[in-house]
mmCIF file of C-alpha atoms in Angstrom:
data_model
loop_
_atom_site.group_PDB
_atom_site.id
_atom_site.type_symbol
_atom_site.label_atom_id
_atom_site.label_comp_id
_atom_site.label_asym_id
_atom_site.label_seq_id
_atom_site.Cartn_x
_atom_site.Cartn_y
_atom_site.Cartn_z
ATOM 1 C CA HIS A 1 -143.287 -93.971 137.181
ATOM 2 C CA ASP A 2 -144.945 -92.218 134.257
ATOM 3 C CA ASN A 3 -146.937 -95.635 133.984
ATOM 4 C CA TYR A 4 -148.730 -94.892 137.297
ATOM 5 C CA THR A 5 -151.643 -92.609 138.054
ATOM 6 C CA TYR A 6 -154.537 -92.479 140.387
ATOM 7 C CA ASP A 7 -157.445 -94.306 139.353
ATOM 8 C CA ASN A 8 -159.134 -90.579 137.908
ATOM 9 C CA GLY A 9 -155.969 -90.207 136.061
ATOM 10 C CA THR A 10 -154.270 -87.820 138.021
ATOM 11 C CA PRO A 11 -150.387 -88.178 138.162
ATOM 12 C CA TYR A 12 -148.142 -89.129 141.392
ATOM 13 C CA THR A 13 -146.276 -86.660 143.069
ATOM 14 C CA ILE A 14 -142.546 -87.458 143.383
ATOM 15 C CA SER A 15 -142.769 -87.196 147.181
ATOM 16 C CA SER A 16 -145.946 -89.893 146.912
ATOM 17 C CA ILE A 17 -143.999 -92.264 144.898
ATOM 18 C CA ASN A 18 -140.776 -92.013 146.865
ATOM 19 C CA SER A 19 -142.973 -92.835 149.984
ATOM 20 C CA ILE A 20 -144.387 -95.807 148.062
ATOM 21 C CA LEU A 21 -140.574 -96.902 147.354
ATOM 22 C CA LYS A 22 -139.567 -96.665 151.074
ATOM 23 C CA TYR A 23 -142.979 -98.363 152.036
ATOM 24 C CA ALA A 24 -141.614 -101.364 149.669
ATOM 25 C CA LYS A 25 -138.242 -101.477 151.116
ATOM 26 C CA SER A 26 -139.778 -101.771 154.556
ATOM 27 C CA ALA A 27 -141.991 -104.565 153.347
ATOM 28 C CA VAL A 28 -138.767 -106.165 151.778
ATOM 29 C CA THR A 29 -137.199 -105.957 154.934
ATOM 30 C CA LEU A 30 -139.803 -107.142 157.175
ATOM 31 C CA CYS A 31 -140.110 -110.191 154.887
ATOM 32 C CA ALA A 32 -136.437 -111.013 154.753
ATOM 33 C CA ARG A 33 -136.184 -110.845 158.529
ATOM 34 C CA ALA A 34 -139.187 -112.792 159.422
ATOM 35 C CA ASN A 35 -138.372 -115.607 157.165
ATOM 36 C CA LYS A 36 -134.296 -115.597 157.495
ATOM 37 C CA TYR A 37 -133.814 -115.097 153.745
ATOM 38 C CA LEU A 38 -131.460 -112.247 154.328
ATOM 39 C CA THR A 39 -128.591 -111.752 157.207
ATOM 40 C CA GLU A 40 -128.815 -108.563 159.024
ATOM 41 C CA MET A 41 -125.634 -107.417 157.321
ATOM 42 C CA GLU A 42 -127.410 -107.866 153.791
ATOM 43 C CA ILE A 43 -130.621 -106.191 155.384
ATOM 44 C CA SER A 44 -128.563 -103.194 156.362
ATOM 45 C CA SER A 45 -127.113 -102.867 152.569
ATOM 46 C CA LEU A 46 -130.449 -102.973 150.933
ATOM 47 C CA LYS A 47 -130.745 -99.453 149.453
ATOM 48 C CA VAL A 48 -133.472 -97.606 147.448
ATOM 49 C CA ARG A 49 -132.982 -95.056 144.830
ATOM 50 C CA LEU A 50 -135.513 -92.077 145.246
ATOM 51 C CA PHE A 51 -136.509 -89.754 142.734
ATOM 52 C CA ASN A 52 -135.789 -85.999 142.971
ATOM 53 C CA ASP A 53 -138.158 -84.361 144.479
ATOM 54 C CA LYS A 54 -138.404 -80.228 144.186
ATOM 55 C CA SER A 55 -141.569 -79.935 145.927
ATOM 56 C CA ALA A 56 -141.699 -78.300 149.400
ATOM 57 C CA PRO A 57 -144.946 -78.946 151.070
ATOM 58 C CA ASN A 58 -146.010 -76.792 153.987
ATOM 59 C CA HIS A 59 -146.729 -79.380 156.742
ATOM 60 C CA ILE A 60 -149.063 -77.234 158.920
ATOM 61 C CA ALA A 61 -149.169 -77.134 162.854
ATOM 62 C CA LEU A 62 -152.587 -76.480 164.420
ATOM 63 C CA ARG A 63 -152.695 -73.455 166.611
ATOM 64 C CA ASP A 64 -154.333 -73.292 170.251
ATOM 65 C CA ASP A 65 -157.578 -72.010 169.059
ATOM 66 C CA GLU A 66 -157.818 -75.013 166.212
ATOM 67 C CA ILE A 67 -157.088 -77.418 169.128
ATOM 68 C CA MET A 68 -160.011 -75.690 170.841
ATOM 69 C CA CYS A 69 -161.949 -75.606 168.008
ATOM 70 C CA LEU A 70 -161.888 -79.519 167.492
ATOM 71 C CA TYR A 71 -162.191 -80.200 171.309
ATOM 72 C CA ASN A 72 -165.150 -78.356 171.494
ATOM 73 C CA TYR A 73 -166.874 -79.787 168.633
ATOM 74 C CA GLN A 74 -169.633 -82.479 168.464
ATOM 75 C CA PRO A 75 -168.964 -84.944 165.860
ATOM 76 C CA THR A 76 -172.360 -86.824 164.584
ATOM 77 C CA CYS A 77 -171.026 -90.190 165.235
ATOM 78 C CA GLU A 78 -169.040 -92.139 167.902
ATOM 79 C CA HIS A 79 -166.524 -93.107 165.540
ATOM 80 C CA ASP A 80 -165.862 -89.669 164.469
ATOM 81 C CA GLU A 81 -165.806 -88.842 168.168
ATOM 82 C CA LYS A 82 -163.161 -91.661 168.575
ATOM 83 C CA ILE A 83 -160.932 -90.217 165.801
ATOM 84 C CA ARG A 84 -161.165 -86.624 166.763
ATOM 85 C CA ASP A 85 -160.212 -87.941 170.418
ATOM 86 C CA MET A 86 -156.793 -89.900 169.212
ATOM 87 C CA PHE A 87 -155.867 -86.913 166.745
ATOM 88 C CA LEU A 88 -156.000 -84.489 169.746
ATOM 89 C CA LEU A 89 -153.903 -87.243 171.948
ATOM 90 C CA GLU A 90 -151.298 -87.001 169.491
ATOM 91 C CA CYS A 91 -151.365 -83.069 169.102
ATOM 92 C CA THR A 92 -150.862 -82.962 173.182
ATOM 93 C CA LEU A 93 -148.649 -85.874 173.570
ATOM 94 C CA GLY A 94 -146.229 -85.715 170.844
ATOM 95 C CA HIS A 95 -145.994 -89.413 169.937
ATOM 96 C CA ARG A 96 -147.609 -91.587 167.020
ATOM 97 C CA ILE A 97 -150.803 -93.033 167.122
ATOM 98 C CA THR A 98 -149.451 -96.475 167.485
ATOM 99 C CA ASP A 99 -147.530 -95.791 170.509
ATOM 100 C CA ILE A 100 -150.168 -93.739 172.148
ATOM 101 C CA LEU A 101 -152.653 -96.839 171.705
ATOM 102 C CA ARG A 102 -150.480 -98.897 173.870
ATOM 103 C CA LEU A 103 -150.421 -96.453 177.031
ATOM 104 C CA ASP A 104 -153.149 -98.444 178.722
ATOM 105 C CA GLU A 105 -150.933 -99.853 181.310
ATOM 106 C CA ARG A 106 -148.332 -97.255 181.157
ATOM 107 C CA VAL A 107 -149.793 -94.238 183.107
ATOM 108 C CA GLU A 108 -149.424 -93.570 186.804
ATOM 109 C CA LYS A 109 -150.787 -91.401 189.121
ATOM 110 C CA ILE A 110 -147.902 -89.375 191.429
ATOM 111 C CA GLY A 111 -149.500 -86.635 193.782
ATOM 112 C CA ASP A 112 -152.114 -84.702 191.550
ATOM 113 C CA ASN A 113 -150.020 -85.423 188.478
ATOM 114 C CA TYR A 114 -150.107 -88.000 185.612
ATOM 115 C CA TYR A 115 -146.575 -89.945 184.150
ATOM 116 C CA VAL A 116 -146.525 -92.053 181.142
ATOM 117 C CA ALA A 117 -143.621 -94.515 180.093
ATOM 118 C CA MET A 118 -143.523 -95.810 176.668
ATOM 119 C CA PHE A 119 -141.012 -97.516 174.486
ATOM 120 C CA PRO A 120 -141.672 -96.270 170.877
ATOM 121 C CA LYS A 121 -142.228 -98.945 168.523
ATOM 122 C CA LYS A 122 -139.633 -97.350 165.948
ATOM 123 C CA THR A 123 -136.779 -97.373 168.807
ATOM 124 C CA PRO A 124 -138.272 -99.957 171.277
ATOM 125 C CA ASN A 125 -134.885 -99.709 173.141
ATOM 126 C CA LYS A 126 -135.400 -96.208 174.013
ATOM 127 C CA LYS A 127 -137.713 -95.606 177.221
ATOM 128 C CA ILE A 128 -139.658 -92.467 177.480
ATOM 129 C CA GLU A 129 -141.156 -91.081 180.847
ATOM 130 C CA VAL A 130 -142.773 -87.999 180.913
ATOM 131 C CA GLY A 131 -145.779 -86.134 182.429
ATOM 132 C CA LEU A 132 -148.844 -84.752 180.832
ATOM 133 C CA ILE A 133 -148.659 -81.473 180.034
ATOM 134 C CA PHE A 134 -151.768 -80.545 178.814
ATOM 135 C CA GLU A 135 -155.293 -80.548 180.715
ATOM 136 C CA ILE A 136 -157.098 -81.603 177.311
ATOM 137 C CA THR A 137 -154.597 -84.755 177.446
ATOM 138 C CA LYS A 138 -155.686 -85.774 181.062
ATOM 139 C CA LYS A 139 -159.393 -85.437 180.028
ATOM 140 C CA ILE A 140 -159.243 -87.387 176.882
ATOM 141 C CA LEU A 141 -156.948 -89.896 178.292
ATOM 142 C CA ILE A 142 -157.689 -90.542 181.655
ATOM 143 C CA ASP A 143 -161.287 -88.668 182.508
ATOM 144 C CA LYS A 144 -162.790 -89.873 179.334
ATOM 145 C CA TYR A 145 -161.549 -93.353 178.201
ATOM 146 C CA HIS A 146 -159.741 -94.344 181.660
ATOM 147 C CA CYS A 147 -156.492 -95.239 179.671
ATOM 148 C CA GLN A 148 -158.683 -97.996 177.549
ATOM 149 C CA LEU A 149 -158.314 -96.128 174.035
ATOM 150 C CA PRO A 150 -160.399 -97.223 171.242
ATOM 151 C CA ASP A 151 -158.710 -99.419 168.482
ATOM 152 C CA ILE A 152 -158.340 -96.215 165.975
ATOM 153 C CA THR A 153 -155.409 -96.733 163.422
ATOM 154 C CA LYS A 154 -153.413 -94.187 161.526
ATOM 155 C CA ASP A 155 -155.595 -94.704 158.333
ATOM 156 C CA MET A 156 -158.701 -94.286 159.949
ATOM 157 C CA ILE A 157 -157.285 -90.851 161.040
ATOM 158 C CA ASN A 158 -156.065 -89.851 157.810
ATOM 159 C CA LYS A 159 -159.382 -90.733 155.751
ATOM 160 C CA ASN A 160 -161.485 -88.817 158.113
ATOM 161 C CA ILE A 161 -159.428 -86.189 159.719
ATOM 162 C CA LYS A 162 -159.762 -83.917 157.146
ATOM 163 C CA ARG A 163 -163.731 -83.788 156.935
ATOM 164 C CA ILE A 164 -163.734 -83.921 160.648
ATOM 165 C CA SER A 165 -161.865 -80.517 160.682
ATOM 166 C CA LYS A 166 -163.828 -78.853 158.556
ATOM 167 C CA GLU A 167 -167.118 -79.603 160.259
ATOM 168 C CA ALA A 168 -165.176 -78.497 163.080
ATOM 169 C CA GLY A 169 -164.810 -74.953 161.888
ATOM 170 C CA ILE A 170 -160.876 -74.795 160.808
ATOM 171 C CA GLN A 171 -160.533 -72.349 158.288
ATOM 172 C CA GLY A 172 -157.739 -70.428 156.261
ATOM 173 C CA GLU A 173 -155.453 -71.415 153.357
ATOM 174 C CA GLU A 174 -152.063 -72.615 152.820
ATOM 175 C CA LEU A 175 -149.912 -72.133 149.786
ATOM 176 C CA GLN A 176 -148.198 -75.683 149.136
ATOM 177 C CA SER A 177 -145.455 -76.890 146.615
ATOM 178 C CA PHE A 178 -146.096 -80.054 144.666
ATOM 179 C CA HIS A 179 -143.833 -81.878 142.320
ATOM 180 C CA TYR A 180 -145.602 -83.905 139.781
ATOM 181 C CA GLN A 181 -144.076 -86.557 137.745
ATOM 182 C CA ASN A 182 -142.997 -85.469 134.143
ATOM 183 C CA GLU A 183 -142.889 -81.961 135.247
ATOM 184 C CA SER A 184 -139.364 -80.439 135.912
ATOM 185 C CA GLU A 185 -140.870 -77.965 138.394
ATOM 186 C CA PRO A 186 -143.109 -77.487 141.459
ATOM 187 C CA LYS A 187 -146.683 -76.509 140.973
ATOM 188 C CA GLU A 188 -147.724 -74.113 144.199
ATOM 189 C CA ILE A 189 -150.986 -74.709 144.899
ATOM 190 C CA LYS A 190 -153.632 -73.041 147.734
ATOM 191 C CA ARG A 191 -155.298 -75.459 149.710
ATOM 192 C CA PRO A 192 -158.159 -74.985 152.487
ATOM 193 C CA ARG A 193 -155.924 -75.493 155.783
ATOM 194 C CA TYR A 194 -158.026 -78.263 156.769
ATOM 195 C CA GLU A 195 -157.225 -80.329 153.950
ATOM 196 C CA CYS A 196 -153.691 -80.220 154.972
ATOM 197 C CA ILE A 197 -154.015 -81.996 158.195
ATOM 198 C CA SER A 198 -153.098 -85.460 158.774
ATOM 199 C CA THR A 199 -151.378 -87.611 161.477
ATOM 200 C CA HIS A 200 -148.151 -85.997 160.551
ATOM 201 C CA THR A 201 -150.008 -82.755 161.462
ATOM 202 C CA GLY A 202 -150.182 -84.264 165.307
ATOM 203 C CA ARG A 203 -146.255 -84.230 166.253
ATOM 204 C CA ARG A 204 -145.672 -81.190 164.715
ATOM 205 C CA THR A 205 -148.440 -79.440 166.510
ATOM 206 C CA PHE A 206 -146.902 -80.742 169.765
ATOM 207 C CA VAL A 207 -143.600 -79.135 168.916
ATOM 208 C CA SER A 208 -144.762 -76.054 168.078
ATOM 209 C CA LEU A 209 -147.246 -75.593 171.173
ATOM 210 C CA LEU A 210 -144.040 -76.312 173.360
ATOM 211 C CA SER A 211 -141.867 -74.014 171.177
ATOM 212 C CA ALA A 212 -144.010 -71.224 171.497
ATOM 213 C CA ARG A 213 -144.336 -71.476 175.081
ATOM 214 C CA GLY A 214 -140.715 -70.759 175.418
ATOM 215 C CA TRP A 215 -139.603 -74.658 175.485
ATOM 216 C CA ASN A 216 -135.929 -75.034 173.797
ATOM 217 C CA TYR A 217 -135.691 -78.216 171.336
ATOM 218 C CA GLU A 218 -133.686 -80.250 173.897
ATOM 219 C CA GLN A 219 -136.536 -80.045 176.260
ATOM 220 C CA ILE A 220 -139.212 -80.840 173.544
ATOM 221 C CA SER A 221 -136.796 -83.548 172.339
ATOM 222 C CA LYS A 222 -137.343 -85.504 175.742
ATOM 223 C CA PHE A 223 -140.835 -85.675 175.538
ATOM 224 C CA THR A 224 -141.352 -86.860 171.883
ATOM 225 C CA GLY A 225 -138.240 -88.879 171.489
ATOM 226 C CA GLN A 226 -136.856 -87.387 168.597
ATOM 227 C CA THR A 227 -133.589 -85.726 168.004
ATOM 228 C CA THR A 228 -133.209 -82.066 168.543
ATOM 229 C CA LYS A 229 -132.352 -81.733 164.798
ATOM 230 C CA MET A 230 -135.674 -83.334 164.176
ATOM 231 C CA VAL A 231 -137.727 -81.200 166.787
ATOM 232 C CA GLU A 232 -136.047 -78.253 164.746
ATOM 233 C CA HIS A 233 -137.414 -79.324 161.742
ATOM 234 C CA TYR A 234 -140.806 -80.007 162.906
ATOM 235 C CA ASP A 235 -140.942 -76.343 164.648
ATOM 236 C CA LYS A 236 -143.419 -74.417 162.361
ATOM 237 C CA ALA A 237 -144.841 -72.213 164.744
ATOM 238 C CA THR A 238 -145.638 -68.732 163.516
ATOM 239 C CA ASN A 239 -148.786 -67.696 164.735
ATOM 240 C CA LYS A 240 -150.282 -66.349 168.205
ATOM 241 C CA TYR A 241 -151.420 -68.874 170.497
ATOM 242 C CA ILE A 242 -153.939 -68.736 173.135
ATOM 243 C CA ASP A 243 -153.104 -70.917 176.488
ATOM 244 C CA ILE A 244 -154.502 -74.428 176.742
ATOM 245 C CA TYR A 245 -152.654 -75.409 179.773
#
């Protein structure tokens, strides 16, 4: 891994290298399965040796006031507005953007309440049926887009949400740990809070919002489709929250 750096010469973090290795394995798996180069038993036996990573990034979850800050922000263009809206749906629905974009025909109104049914892309055999918890979700999904959501990808969000969050007024700093190649120990770096925001922030935010309201991990897992252990891992709620119901 010493032979590879970003275009500006900056070395990759070990976690970035490991992510590339995982994506490479996924590409091999998809190709092997699609073209029947390998049997399912052979595919399941494929292993990737990851590099030892000593970093411990502080994956943040947004507070209620930061959610409202983004919601009340008026983007300068329609593209930014759509990205902001889809990111807020991630934060208030607790699902990946790839699953959220497939909600158009899976929303049902029963009485005064709305419910969604979905089969997550990563676990297509697992059906999740839940109600909409936050009013913001209804305002964006139902009132604004009428369940016809714009085609916004994960990459689009990750390339723009930091800038949008900064423009919206999200402030503060986070101390993060990064382990770079050629270094035996990780470095601690202070970063503006808005620079720590990505699509990963969405699900963590949803978990922390419900945890702060007294929900237990088993209850939250029924909404996110995750294991209770993963929900507990995501729970980073340490701040005082303002009610956005």
